[in-house]
Amino acid sequence: MRLIRSFWNWLGAFFHSIRFRLTMWFVLILAIVLTVFSAFIYLAQARDLRYDAARAMQDKFGRLQAYFHSPEWQNSNLAPSDVPNTEAPLQQNDLLILTDPGGHVVQNWGNELQNPGPLIAALLETRNQPPHELTVYQQSVTVTDDDHNRTTGDYLFIISSVLRGDTLIGYLIIGSPSQLNDQLARLMASLVFGSLGMLAIAFFGGLWLADRAMRPVQTIARTAQIISESDLNRRIHMKGRDELAELAGTFDDMLSRLQAAFDRQRRFVADASHELRTPLTIMNLEVSRILSGHRSSGEYQHALQIVNAEGKRMTRLVNDLMTLARMDAGQTILQFENLDLSDVTVEAVERMSALAEEQKVQIEMRDLPELHVHGDRQYLIQMVSNLIENAIKYGGPNQTVQIQTGRTQDKATLRVSDTGPGIPPEHLPHLFDRFYRVDQARTRHSDEGPSFPDGSGLGLSIVAWIVQSHGGEIHVESKVNEGTTFEVTLPLAK
Ligand code: ADP
């Protein structure tokens, strides 16, 4: 029972498969072509055969006429069927009938008609229809030969009037066995069986071809079934340059992109939890330590300062994470407007002035010409603020941060330079990666005081995202012990 059901399912799937449908279309088209072709061949051949048969009968009649005018007939009165040469007007199985004007048989040579009455009537009828003379008429008749053997078969007949002067004295009927129907039946059989054979070959051949052509699709489907979220490194690796190989290639590329996205996501979650765990651990340790005994008010104050600083760091980290998550999800909607990049820069500098003062850093604003760009004010201020904040934080105290805007061709540029310790060249390519920090160890210890540079390594990735979503570019130049310059270029508004 299960076997029958699974066979039934297989049959259902087979009938719905593209392989089967392709094959059936192929066979259907071939069947139409074969039918048209066979019909054409059959009709042309039938016309030719009929024409040839009629010509042969007319020739025979011509020869007979000539014979009746010849001295052989006049002298010997030898029956036309008995003339002993190859040009004899009548051949074996032919028959010749002479009738009176009323259609009654007067004389018969050769094979004898079994029941000549209806045939003669029909022949006289055809004779009266155009084109009158020498119309070839086909009829199945029964004849008796000289040895009294009876045979039934198709005969061709020609009827002609016999005149003496202008007076009709009778009709002459010639009959000759016809192969026409046999030949046409044989032709029809060959065409029908030949076509059916070809269709059968086309069906199985087509199925085989379609199966071959569809095999790569099955491979792709099977790979897609096997691939799960945890096993994204599988690929189809199909060879060849056809459409399916192209599809498989596209599929592989998509898998690579998905894998990269999943990896990024996984790393992001791991990094984020790691980043959150550190301040939480510090806070827990500090609180446990201070609660474990009697402490002075100075110690309580110090502990609270540490908890406060870690809390701030966590708040900032969570904010950055939310910003990035929203950016990744495409939920960040930028409110584009025409604005002046120098204006934005001044606003960002004002925001950072308290931090600069705290770090005893001097901010020096150079040329700030009017630069119209198309952008989101809040995000652009955040971008410039992050760069200035980094320059203050990582450039170290008692230095000068230079800020300058300008234009090159159709681009607005912004440069933020510091005279700090700089960044070693090996770190530069990774600077905009998430959670990337140049000096992991240094930024970790917040017990060195709340004012010490701390960060999670997300600031520059947010900066890069903002610049890119404004159609701009960001570059960094840095020399160790000399300083670092970040340069942002944005397209000028038209
Ligand atoms: P964070 O959010 O922690 O500040 P960023 O993504 O802004 O992280 O910066 C990544 C790293 O790049 C920082 O850890 C820092 O070491 C380095 N960096 C950024 N700006 C400067 C700069 N002006 N001078 C020196 N190092 C810098």
XYZ file of C-alpha atoms and ligand atoms in Angstrom, residues 316 390-391 393-394 418 422-423 431 436-439 454-461 484 486, ligand 1:
50
model
C 27.159 55.777 25.602
C 38.698 61.763 19.090
C 41.277 64.476 18.399
C 40.686 62.348 23.576
C 43.531 60.646 21.709
C 45.723 67.079 16.043
C 49.452 59.552 15.927
C 48.366 56.099 14.830
C 40.257 52.189 12.020
C 38.381 48.471 16.670
C 40.664 50.268 19.071
C 44.324 50.998 18.483
C 45.405 50.451 22.031
C 37.722 55.683 26.960
C 35.738 54.321 24.063
C 34.291 51.233 22.547
C 35.661 51.604 19.040
C 32.280 52.437 17.514
C 32.723 56.201 17.024
C 34.583 56.060 13.702
C 32.289 53.380 12.214
C 46.625 62.669 12.891
C 40.926 63.113 9.280
P 35.951 55.257 20.147
O 34.498 55.334 19.964
O 36.376 54.270 21.127
O 36.609 56.584 20.303
P 36.720 55.268 17.411
O 36.105 54.351 16.462
O 36.294 56.675 17.397
O 36.546 54.625 18.840
O 38.267 55.196 17.203
C 38.926 53.967 17.033
C 40.350 54.043 17.474
O 41.057 54.913 16.636
C 40.527 54.574 18.839
O 40.610 53.491 19.742
C 41.816 55.339 18.805
O 42.862 54.520 19.260
C 42.049 55.606 17.350
N 41.934 57.055 17.052
C 40.839 57.689 16.606
N 41.068 58.995 16.410
C 42.364 59.198 16.770
C 43.210 60.349 16.798
N 42.790 61.568 16.463
N 44.490 60.173 17.234
C 44.924 58.951 17.590
N 44.179 57.825 17.574
C 42.923 57.947 17.182
